[in-house]
Structures are given as C-alpha cells and as structure tokens.
PDB file of C-alpha atoms and ligand atoms in Angstrom:
ATOM      1  CA  UNK A1317       8.136 -13.262  -1.659  1.00 81.00           C
ATOM      2  CA  UNK A1318       8.751 -10.232  -3.907  1.00 80.00           C
ATOM      3  CA  UNK A1319       9.166 -12.433  -6.982  1.00 80.00           C
ATOM      4  CA  UNK A1320       5.613 -13.626  -6.282  1.00 79.00           C
ATOM      5  CA  UNK A1321       4.057 -10.140  -6.064  1.00 78.00           C
ATOM      6  CA  UNK A1322       6.034  -8.619  -8.961  1.00 80.00           C
ATOM      7  CA  UNK A1323       3.410  -8.980 -11.689  1.00 79.00           C
ATOM      8  CA  UNK A1324       0.788  -6.740 -10.061  1.00 79.00           C
ATOM      9  CA  UNK A1325       3.075  -4.876  -7.644  1.00 77.00           C
ATOM     10  CA  UNK A1326       2.646  -1.331  -9.053  1.00 82.00           C
ATOM     11  CA  UNK A1327      -1.145  -1.602  -9.361  1.00 80.00           C
ATOM     12  CA  UNK A1328      -1.578  -3.075  -5.871  1.00 78.00           C
ATOM     13  CA  UNK A1329       0.443  -0.240  -4.306  1.00 81.00           C
ATOM     14  CA  UNK A1330      -1.618   2.419  -6.001  1.00 83.00           C
ATOM     15  CA  UNK A1331      -4.895   0.773  -4.938  1.00 79.00           C
ATOM     16  CA  UNK A1332      -3.821   0.177  -1.315  1.00 79.00           C
ATOM     17  CA  UNK A1333      -2.419   3.711  -0.891  1.00 83.00           C
ATOM     18  CA  UNK A1334      -5.405   5.394  -2.619  1.00 84.00           C
ATOM     19  CA  UNK A1335      -2.981   6.826  -5.192  1.00 88.00           C
ATOM     20  CA  UNK A1336      -0.782   8.491  -2.541  1.00 91.00           C
ATOM     21  CA  UNK A1337       2.263   6.424  -3.617  1.00 93.00           C
ATOM     22  CA  UNK A1338       2.840   8.748  -6.594  1.00 94.00           C
ATOM     23  CA  UNK A1339       3.016  11.799  -4.345  1.00 96.00           C
ATOM     24  CA  UNK A1340       5.348  10.016  -1.887  1.00 96.00           C
ATOM     25  CA  UNK A1341       7.726   9.155  -4.744  1.00 97.00           C
ATOM     26  CA  UNK A1342       7.678  12.707  -6.054  1.00 97.00           C
ATOM     27  CA  UNK A1343       8.503  14.052  -2.571  1.00 98.00           C
ATOM     28  CA  UNK A1344      11.375  11.564  -2.282  1.00 98.00           C
ATOM     29  CA  UNK A1345      12.863  12.867  -5.524  1.00 98.00           C
ATOM     30  CA  UNK A1346      12.514  16.466  -4.305  1.00 98.00           C
ATOM     31  CA  UNK A1347      14.107  15.636  -0.901  1.00 98.00           C
ATOM     32  CA  UNK A1348      17.171  14.247  -2.681  1.00 98.00           C
ATOM     33  CA  UNK A1349      17.760  17.583  -4.429  1.00 97.00           C
ATOM     34  CA  UNK A1350      19.269  15.859  -7.461  1.00 98.00           C
ATOM     35  CA  UNK A1351      21.039  17.828 -10.177  1.00 94.00           C
ATOM     36  CA  UNK A1352      21.335  16.801 -13.849  1.00 94.00           C
ATOM     37  CA  UNK A1353      24.224  14.385 -14.369  1.00 94.00           C
ATOM     38  CA  UNK A1354      24.479  13.349 -10.713  1.00 98.00           C
ATOM     39  CA  UNK A1355      24.559   9.624  -9.955  1.00 98.00           C
ATOM     40  CA  UNK A1356      21.835   8.281  -7.660  1.00 98.00           C
ATOM     41  CA  UNK A1357      21.472   4.686  -6.507  1.00 98.00           C
ATOM     42  CA  UNK A1358      17.946   3.421  -5.803  1.00 98.00           C
ATOM     43  CA  UNK A1359      18.427   0.453  -3.458  1.00 98.00           C
ATOM     44  CA  UNK A1360      15.638  -2.171  -3.224  1.00 97.00           C
ATOM     45  CA  UNK A1361      14.153  -0.535  -6.313  1.00 97.00           C
ATOM     46  CA  UNK A1362      11.849  -3.469  -7.087  1.00 94.00           C
ATOM     47  CA  UNK A1363      10.110  -2.798 -10.407  1.00 94.00           C
ATOM     48  CA  UNK A1364      12.000   0.554 -10.623  1.00 96.00           C
ATOM     49  CA  UNK A1365       8.813   2.563 -10.251  1.00 94.00           C
ATOM     50  CA  UNK A1366      10.773   4.624  -7.670  1.00 95.00           C
ATOM     51  CA  UNK A1367      13.826   4.869  -9.992  1.00 97.00           C
ATOM     52  CA  UNK A1368      11.784   6.189 -12.925  1.00 96.00           C
ATOM     53  CA  UNK A1369      10.614   9.063 -10.742  1.00 97.00           C
ATOM     54  CA  UNK A1370      14.245   9.868  -9.757  1.00 98.00           C
ATOM     55  CA  UNK A1371      15.304   9.905 -13.415  1.00 97.00           C
ATOM     56  CA  UNK A1372      12.842  12.751 -14.057  1.00 95.00           C
ATOM     57  CA  UNK A1373      15.343  15.041 -12.280  1.00 96.00           C
ATOM     58  CA  UNK A1374      17.935  14.534 -15.046  1.00 95.00           C
ATOM     59  CA  UNK A1375      20.153  12.544 -12.658  1.00 97.00           C
ATOM     60  CA  UNK A1376      21.558   9.167 -13.720  1.00 97.00           C
ATOM     61  CA  UNK A1377      19.434   6.799 -11.675  1.00 98.00           C
ATOM     62  CA  UNK A1378      20.440   3.161 -11.127  1.00 98.00           C
ATOM     63  CA  UNK A1379      17.848   0.576 -10.027  1.00 98.00           C
ATOM     64  CA  UNK A1380      19.183  -2.233  -7.826  1.00 98.00           C
ATOM     65  CA  UNK A1381      17.333  -5.069  -6.103  1.00 97.00           C
ATOM     66  CA  UNK A1382      17.950  -8.711  -5.239  1.00 96.00           C
ATOM     67  CA  UNK A1383      14.590  -9.936  -6.559  1.00 95.00           C
ATOM     68  CA  UNK A1384      15.062 -10.913 -10.196  1.00 95.00           C
ATOM     69  CA  UNK A1385      11.274 -11.212 -10.496  1.00 94.00           C
ATOM     70  CA  UNK A1386      10.773  -7.558  -9.541  1.00 93.00           C
ATOM     71  CA  UNK A1387      13.627  -6.335 -11.784  1.00 95.00           C
ATOM     72  CA  UNK A1388      12.348  -8.355 -14.740  1.00 94.00           C
ATOM     73  CA  UNK A1389       8.773  -7.094 -14.303  1.00 92.00           C
ATOM     74  CA  UNK A1390      10.080  -3.510 -14.156  1.00 92.00           C
ATOM     75  CA  UNK A1391      12.381  -3.836 -17.147  1.00 92.00           C
ATOM     76  CA  UNK A1392       9.321  -4.725 -19.289  1.00 91.00           C
ATOM     77  CA  UNK A1393       7.342  -1.627 -18.346  1.00 91.00           C
ATOM     78  CA  UNK A1394       7.221   1.214 -20.881  1.00 88.00           C
ATOM     79  CA  UNK A1395       9.350   4.149 -19.799  1.00 87.00           C
ATOM     80  CA  UNK A1396      11.645   2.028 -17.613  1.00 93.00           C
ATOM     81  CA  UNK A1397      13.463  -0.054 -20.219  1.00 89.00           C
ATOM     82  CA  UNK A1398      16.242   2.502 -20.616  1.00 92.00           C
ATOM     83  CA  UNK A1399      17.126   2.477 -16.887  1.00 96.00           C
ATOM     84  CA  UNK A1400      20.180   0.542 -15.681  1.00 97.00           C
ATOM     85  CA  UNK A1401      18.967  -2.494 -13.664  1.00 97.00           C
ATOM     86  CA  UNK A1402      21.469  -4.160 -11.330  1.00 97.00           C
ATOM     87  CA  UNK A1403      20.829  -7.375  -9.381  1.00 97.00           C
ATOM     88  CA  UNK A1404      22.322  -6.586  -5.985  1.00 97.00           C
ATOM     89  CA  UNK A1405      21.950  -7.310  -2.285  1.00 98.00           C
ATOM     90  CA  UNK A1406      21.599  -4.096  -0.252  1.00 98.00           C
ATOM     91  CA  UNK A1407      24.037  -5.561   2.283  1.00 98.00           C
ATOM     92  CA  UNK A1408      26.805  -6.180  -0.285  1.00 98.00           C
ATOM     93  CA  UNK A1409      26.448  -3.577  -3.026  1.00 98.00           C
ATOM     94  CA  UNK A1410      28.585  -4.272  -6.120  1.00 98.00           C
ATOM     95  CA  UNK A1411      29.851  -0.679  -6.353  1.00 98.00           C
ATOM     96  CA  UNK A1412      33.135   0.987  -5.432  1.00 98.00           C
ATOM     97  CA  UNK A1413      33.423   3.248  -2.383  1.00 98.00           C
ATOM     98  CA  UNK A1414      32.017   6.777  -2.865  1.00 98.00           C
ATOM     99  CA  UNK A1415      30.592   6.059  -6.320  1.00 98.00           C
ATOM    100  CA  UNK A1416      27.240   7.856  -5.898  1.00 98.00           C
ATOM    101  CA  UNK A1417      26.231  11.455  -5.172  1.00 98.00           C
ATOM    102  CA  UNK A1418      23.105  10.176  -3.454  1.00 98.00           C
ATOM    103  CA  UNK A1419      21.562   6.899  -2.325  1.00 98.00           C
ATOM    104  CA  UNK A1420      17.894   6.294  -1.647  1.00 98.00           C
ATOM    105  CA  UNK A1421      15.624   3.450  -0.621  1.00 98.00           C
ATOM    106  CA  UNK A1422      11.828   3.536  -0.828  1.00 97.00           C
ATOM    107  CA  UNK A1423       9.711   1.057   1.115  1.00 94.00           C
ATOM    108  CA  UNK A1424      12.683  -1.300   1.198  1.00 95.00           C
ATOM    109  CA  UNK A1425      14.683  -0.678   4.382  1.00 97.00           C
ATOM    110  CA  UNK A1426      11.929  -2.346   6.451  1.00 95.00           C
ATOM    111  CA  UNK A1427      12.470  -5.530   4.427  1.00 93.00           C
ATOM    112  CA  UNK A1428      16.247  -5.677   4.737  1.00 96.00           C
ATOM    113  CA  UNK A1429      17.488  -8.378   7.146  1.00 95.00           C
ATOM    114  CA  UNK A1430      20.183  -6.223   8.849  1.00 97.00           C
ATOM    115  CA  UNK A1431      19.271  -2.507   8.911  1.00 98.00           C
ATOM    116  CA  UNK A1432      22.459  -1.163  10.620  1.00 98.00           C
ATOM    117  CA  UNK A1433      24.633  -3.087   8.132  1.00 98.00           C
ATOM    118  CA  UNK A1434      22.588  -1.738   5.202  1.00 98.00           C
ATOM    119  CA  UNK A1435      22.881   1.869   6.430  1.00 98.00           C
ATOM    120  CA  UNK A1436      26.668   1.431   6.740  1.00 98.00           C
ATOM    121  CA  UNK A1437      26.819  -0.079   3.237  1.00 98.00           C
ATOM    122  CA  UNK A1438      24.851   2.897   1.832  1.00 98.00           C
ATOM    123  CA  UNK A1439      27.421   5.233   3.440  1.00 98.00           C
ATOM    124  CA  UNK A1440      30.274   3.274   1.862  1.00 98.00           C
ATOM    125  CA  UNK A1441      28.997   3.808  -1.701  1.00 98.00           C
ATOM    126  CA  UNK A1442      28.030   7.473  -1.127  1.00 98.00           C
ATOM    127  CA  UNK A1443      30.674  10.147  -1.731  1.00 98.00           C
ATOM    128  CA  UNK A1444      31.650  12.347   1.252  1.00 97.00           C
ATOM    129  CA  UNK A1445      29.039  15.114   1.463  1.00 97.00           C
ATOM    130  CA  UNK A1446      26.541  12.970  -0.493  1.00 98.00           C
ATOM    131  CA  UNK A1447      22.923  12.466   0.579  1.00 98.00           C
ATOM    132  CA  UNK A1448      20.708   9.631   1.738  1.00 98.00           C
ATOM    133  CA  UNK A1449      16.902   9.691   1.660  1.00 98.00           C
ATOM    134  CA  UNK A1450      14.914   6.867   3.213  1.00 98.00           C
ATOM    135  CA  UNK A1451      11.230   6.799   2.247  1.00 97.00           C
ATOM    136  CA  UNK A1452       9.435   4.381   4.537  1.00 96.00           C
ATOM    137  CA  UNK A1453       6.138   3.747   6.300  1.00 94.00           C
ATOM    138  CA  UNK A1454       6.141   5.305   9.742  1.00 96.00           C
ATOM    139  CA  UNK A1455       3.890   6.237  12.670  1.00 95.00           C
ATOM    140  CA  UNK A1456       0.963   8.667  12.154  1.00 95.00           C
ATOM    141  CA  UNK A1457       1.344  11.630  14.486  1.00 95.00           C
ATOM    142  CA  UNK A1458      -2.272  12.192  15.629  1.00 95.00           C
ATOM    143  CA  UNK A1459      -3.608   9.513  18.006  1.00 93.00           C
ATOM    144  CA  UNK A1460      -7.112   9.316  16.434  1.00 94.00           C
ATOM    145  CA  UNK A1461      -5.765   9.019  12.896  1.00 93.00           C
ATOM    146  CA  UNK A1462      -3.150   6.480  14.098  1.00 93.00           C
ATOM    147  CA  UNK A1463      -5.913   4.194  15.432  1.00 92.00           C
ATOM    148  CA  UNK A1464      -7.907   4.497  12.213  1.00 92.00           C
ATOM    149  CA  UNK A1465      -4.785   3.739  10.157  1.00 91.00           C
ATOM    150  CA  UNK A1466      -3.880   0.678  12.265  1.00 89.00           C
ATOM    151  CA  UNK A1467      -7.403  -0.692  11.739  1.00 90.00           C
ATOM    152  CA  UNK A1468      -7.017  -0.177   7.981  1.00 88.00           C
ATOM    153  CA  UNK A1469      -3.591  -1.830   8.026  1.00 85.00           C
ATOM    154  CA  UNK A1470      -4.533  -4.899  10.041  1.00 86.00           C
ATOM    155  CA  UNK A1471      -8.094  -5.493   8.745  1.00 85.00           C
ATOM    156  CA  UNK A1472      -9.009  -3.725   5.492  1.00 85.00           C
ATOM    157  CA  UNK A1473      -5.635  -3.930   3.723  1.00 82.00           C
ATOM    158  CA  UNK A1474      -5.359  -7.761   3.789  1.00 82.00           C
ATOM    159  CA  UNK A1475      -9.010  -7.937   2.609  1.00 84.00           C
ATOM    160  CA  UNK A1476      -8.355  -5.620  -0.371  1.00 82.00           C
ATOM    161  CA  UNK A1477      -5.050  -7.373  -1.150  1.00 79.00           C
ATOM    162  CA  UNK A1478      -6.905 -10.711  -1.474  1.00 81.00           C
ATOM    163  CA  UNK A1479      -8.849  -9.139  -4.348  1.00 81.00           C
ATOM    164  CA  UNK A1480      -6.033  -7.262  -6.132  1.00 76.00           C
ATOM    165  CA  UNK A1481      -2.607  -8.760  -5.372  1.00 72.00           C
ATOM    166  CA  UNK A1482      -0.931 -11.726  -7.076  1.00 71.00           C
ATOM    167  CA  UNK A1483       0.196 -13.075  -3.638  1.00 76.00           C
ATOM    168  CA  UNK A1484      -2.147 -11.791  -0.880  1.00 75.00           C
ATOM    169  CA  UNK A1485      -0.163 -13.399   1.985  1.00 80.00           C
ATOM    170  CA  UNK A1486       2.678 -11.001   1.235  1.00 77.00           C
ATOM    171  CA  UNK A1487       0.368  -8.141   2.187  1.00 78.00           C
ATOM    172  CA  UNK A1488      -0.369  -9.675   5.594  1.00 81.00           C
ATOM    173  CA  UNK A1489       3.403  -9.573   6.102  1.00 81.00           C
ATOM    174  CA  UNK A1490       3.382  -5.961   4.850  1.00 82.00           C
ATOM    175  CA  UNK A1491       0.829  -4.905   7.492  1.00 83.00           C
ATOM    176  CA  UNK A1492       2.725  -6.622  10.309  1.00 86.00           C
ATOM    177  CA  UNK A1493       6.114  -5.294   9.262  1.00 88.00           C
ATOM    178  CA  UNK A1494       4.767  -1.722   9.171  1.00 89.00           C
ATOM    179  CA  UNK A1495       3.281  -2.087  12.660  1.00 88.00           C
ATOM    180  CA  UNK A1496       6.603  -3.330  14.092  1.00 90.00           C
ATOM    181  CA  UNK A1497       8.826  -0.754  12.327  1.00 95.00           C
ATOM    182  CA  UNK A1498      10.554   1.975  14.472  1.00 97.00           C
ATOM    183  CA  UNK A1499       8.890   5.391  14.586  1.00 97.00           C
ATOM    184  CA  UNK A1500      10.399   8.569  13.099  1.00 98.00           C
ATOM    185  CA  UNK A1501      12.659   9.400  16.072  1.00 98.00           C
ATOM    186  CA  UNK A1502      13.946   5.838  16.495  1.00 98.00           C
ATOM    187  CA  UNK A1503      14.845   5.515  12.808  1.00 98.00           C
ATOM    188  CA  UNK A1504      16.626   8.884  12.926  1.00 98.00           C
ATOM    189  CA  UNK A1505      18.694   7.553  15.847  1.00 98.00           C
ATOM    190  CA  UNK A1506      19.630   4.450  13.835  1.00 98.00           C
ATOM    191  CA  UNK A1507      20.834   6.654  10.959  1.00 98.00           C
ATOM    192  CA  UNK A1508      23.021   8.612  13.382  1.00 98.00           C
ATOM    193  CA  UNK A1509      24.424   5.393  14.866  1.00 97.00           C
ATOM    194  CA  UNK A1510      25.380   4.245  11.351  1.00 97.00           C
ATOM    195  CA  UNK A1511      27.519   7.395  10.920  1.00 96.00           C
ATOM    196  CA  UNK A1512      25.109   9.594   8.946  1.00 98.00           C
ATOM    197  CA  UNK A1513      24.934  13.279   9.979  1.00 98.00           C
ATOM    198  CA  UNK A1514      22.416  16.158   9.670  1.00 98.00           C
ATOM    199  CA  UNK A1515      19.582  13.669  10.084  1.00 98.00           C
ATOM    200  CA  UNK A1516      16.132  15.208   9.561  1.00 98.00           C
ATOM    201  CA  UNK A1517      12.703  13.807   8.783  1.00 98.00           C
ATOM    202  CA  UNK A1518       9.491  15.020   7.246  1.00 98.00           C
ATOM    203  CA  UNK A1519       6.089  13.368   7.656  1.00 98.00           C
ATOM    204  CA  UNK A1520       3.884  12.688   4.631  1.00 97.00           C
ATOM    205  CA  UNK A1521       0.163  11.907   4.866  1.00 95.00           C
ATOM    206  CA  UNK A1522       0.175  12.661   8.601  1.00 96.00           C
ATOM    207  CA  UNK A1523       3.117  10.318   9.295  1.00 96.00           C
ATOM    208  CA  UNK A1524       1.832   7.269   7.374  1.00 95.00           C
ATOM    209  CA  UNK A1525       5.140   7.745   5.530  1.00 96.00           C
ATOM    210  CA  UNK A1526       8.275   9.579   6.675  1.00 98.00           C
ATOM    211  CA  UNK A1527      11.181  10.826   4.581  1.00 98.00           C
ATOM    212  CA  UNK A1528      14.479  10.700   6.488  1.00 98.00           C
ATOM    213  CA  UNK A1529      17.273  12.745   4.967  1.00 98.00           C
ATOM    214  CA  UNK A1530      20.930  12.541   6.028  1.00 98.00           C
ATOM    215  CA  UNK A1531      24.391  13.478   4.801  1.00 98.00           C
ATOM    216  CA  UNK A1532      27.569  11.418   4.644  1.00 98.00           C
ATOM    217  CA  UNK A1533      30.193  13.362   6.608  1.00 94.00           C
ATOM    218  CA  UNK A1534      32.897  14.938   4.451  1.00 89.00           C
ATOM    219  CA  UNK A1535      36.364  13.528   5.144  1.00 70.00           C
TER     220      UNK A1535
HETATM  221  C1  SAM B1463       8.228  -2.939  -1.148  1.00 77.53           C
HETATM  222  S1  SAM B1463       9.440  -3.187  -2.393  1.00 77.53           S
HETATM  223  C2  SAM B1463       9.909  -1.531  -2.802  1.00 77.53           C
HETATM  224  C3  SAM B1463      10.182  -1.330  -4.252  1.00 77.53           C
HETATM  225  C4  SAM B1463      10.349   0.113  -4.729  1.00 77.53           C
HETATM  226  N1  SAM B1463      11.478   0.772  -4.107  1.00 77.53           N
HETATM  227  C5  SAM B1463       9.110   0.935  -4.524  1.00 77.53           C
HETATM  228  O1  SAM B1463       9.204   2.051  -4.000  1.00 77.53           O
HETATM  229  O2  SAM B1463       8.020   0.506  -4.907  1.00 77.53           O
HETATM  230  C6  SAM B1463      10.790  -3.745  -1.415  1.00 77.53           C
HETATM  231  C7  SAM B1463      11.940  -4.327  -2.229  1.00 77.53           C
HETATM  232  O3  SAM B1463      13.028  -4.575  -1.334  1.00 77.53           O
HETATM  233  C8  SAM B1463      13.789  -5.609  -1.921  1.00 77.53           C
HETATM  234  N2  SAM B1463      14.758  -6.094  -0.943  1.00 77.53           N
HETATM  235  C9  SAM B1463      14.540  -6.555   0.304  1.00 77.53           C
HETATM  236  N3  SAM B1463      15.705  -6.877   0.899  1.00 77.53           N
HETATM  237  C10 SAM B1463      16.687  -6.607   0.000  1.00 77.53           C
HETATM  238  C11 SAM B1463      18.107  -6.739   0.010  1.00 77.53           C
HETATM  239  N4  SAM B1463      18.770  -7.219   1.077  1.00 77.53           N
HETATM  240  N5  SAM B1463      18.781  -6.354  -1.083  1.00 77.53           N
HETATM  241  C12 SAM B1463      18.145  -5.861  -2.178  1.00 77.53           C
HETATM  242  N6  SAM B1463      16.806  -5.730  -2.260  1.00 77.53           N
HETATM  243  C13 SAM B1463      16.087  -6.102  -1.177  1.00 77.53           C
HETATM  244  C14 SAM B1463      12.741  -6.610  -2.359  1.00 77.53           C
HETATM  245  O4  SAM B1463      13.221  -7.528  -3.311  1.00 77.53           O
HETATM  246  C15 SAM B1463      11.651  -5.660  -2.919  1.00 77.53           C
HETATM  247  O5  SAM B1463      11.754  -5.510  -4.301  1.00 77.53           O
END
C-alpha cells in the first residue's frame, strides 16, 4: 500500500493536515532532545521526511522502513540523499542491542502489525537510559472539536485524497485506522507494558496528534 502512495506522499500529507505536519515533525525532534553526534533511529521513516527533520539537530539520523517504494522516493528528494536509508521491518530491526541513543516513529506505529512486539524491539535497540518518542494520530480532547475532526476524517479526507493522492483507497484506510487507534492514555499503558518507563504524552493540535515520550530503564 505504501509503495503505491510513495510518489505524492509528502504533498498529500501537507494538504490533508493543512500544513500542520511540519510543526508536528519539529515538535517530535524537540521532544527527543537530541544532541550533536547522538544516534537516532527513525522507524517506519517512509520517504524520510521525518528523518530529515531529526538530522537538523546535528544527530546522526537513520531512516528505516520496509517499503522500498517509500525509501526510493525519499532517497531522490533534494536534502535527503545524504541520509542513511535502511530497508528494515520494525518487528525485526537489523541492529545490535543498545545501538541507538534514541528511537522514534512518526505516523507508523498504527500501521505495524504487532504493536507490543514493535515496542519491545525498539527497547532492544535503544541503549539503557535512551529515549523513545512516538508521534501518532490520537483523540482530540474537546468533545465538540472531536466530532468536527471525525467528520473531516471520515468524509472530507477521502474526498480530498481522491483529488491529490496517487492511491486514494489508502487514505480511506488511513481514516479508519486513526478512528480505531487507542487514545493517549491507552497508548501510554501499552508503552509501560512493553517495559518503557517515565511515560508521558503531550497533545498537539488539540489531540489530533499526541507525542508519547518514554525512557528505556537503565540496567
Ligand atoms: C504513514 S507512513 C509514515 C512515514 C514517515 N515516518 C512520516 O512521518 O511521514 C507509515 C510507514 O510505516 C511503514 N511501515 C508499516 N509497517 C512497518 C513495519 N513493520 N516495518 C517497517 N516499516 C513499516 C510503511 O511502509 C510506511 O512507510
């Protein structure tokens, strides 16, 4: 499915999110608190639009994804060619234990077939004391806004996607997967169950997106 949307993926996101995607990516980078020279793994990086933002911190950012179509589209974009691109399944990452200072996943965890297994795999490749930030669609906090947003998601978004996206059906899936995804508290509980500690979240755009931050326990 992602191979089929790769060509116009970045543009479609920006149109459907009214340009908010750039701010969400910037906030993800800030939540990671990356220092120059640190190693950060961007799982389910797609076209590496999320990875390019991480690299602005001076950290060494690695883009990994299992869609060769997305990775190829990203590797052709100006400003991303110098990034390391790794074809990898989030459930079986080809990296040694504790090899990254931080791991992050933006708009990807919802798509992974086995979320608890992925969260455990992220912990395996993160060094003790290292950080995880999950940037994902979530549940708007205010009831009125939530209703408005759900109408947009289920009605307007598929209509717009038919006019912009290279595979509009994928965006019907997008709307449904967002609606069925756990809310902020439930996702925080899943992170805790996978062994992550100090779990916190922050809402962006009224809870349309949430950033969950957690730490891999030392020792
Ligand atoms: C919505 S895109 C997000 C891309 C990028 N992180 C961003 O912020 O725009 C979701 C990505 O998750 C990837 N994905 C889904 N399941 C995966 C898995 N098990 N392993 C690796 N990548 C996966 C898809 O190939 C797709 O590129």
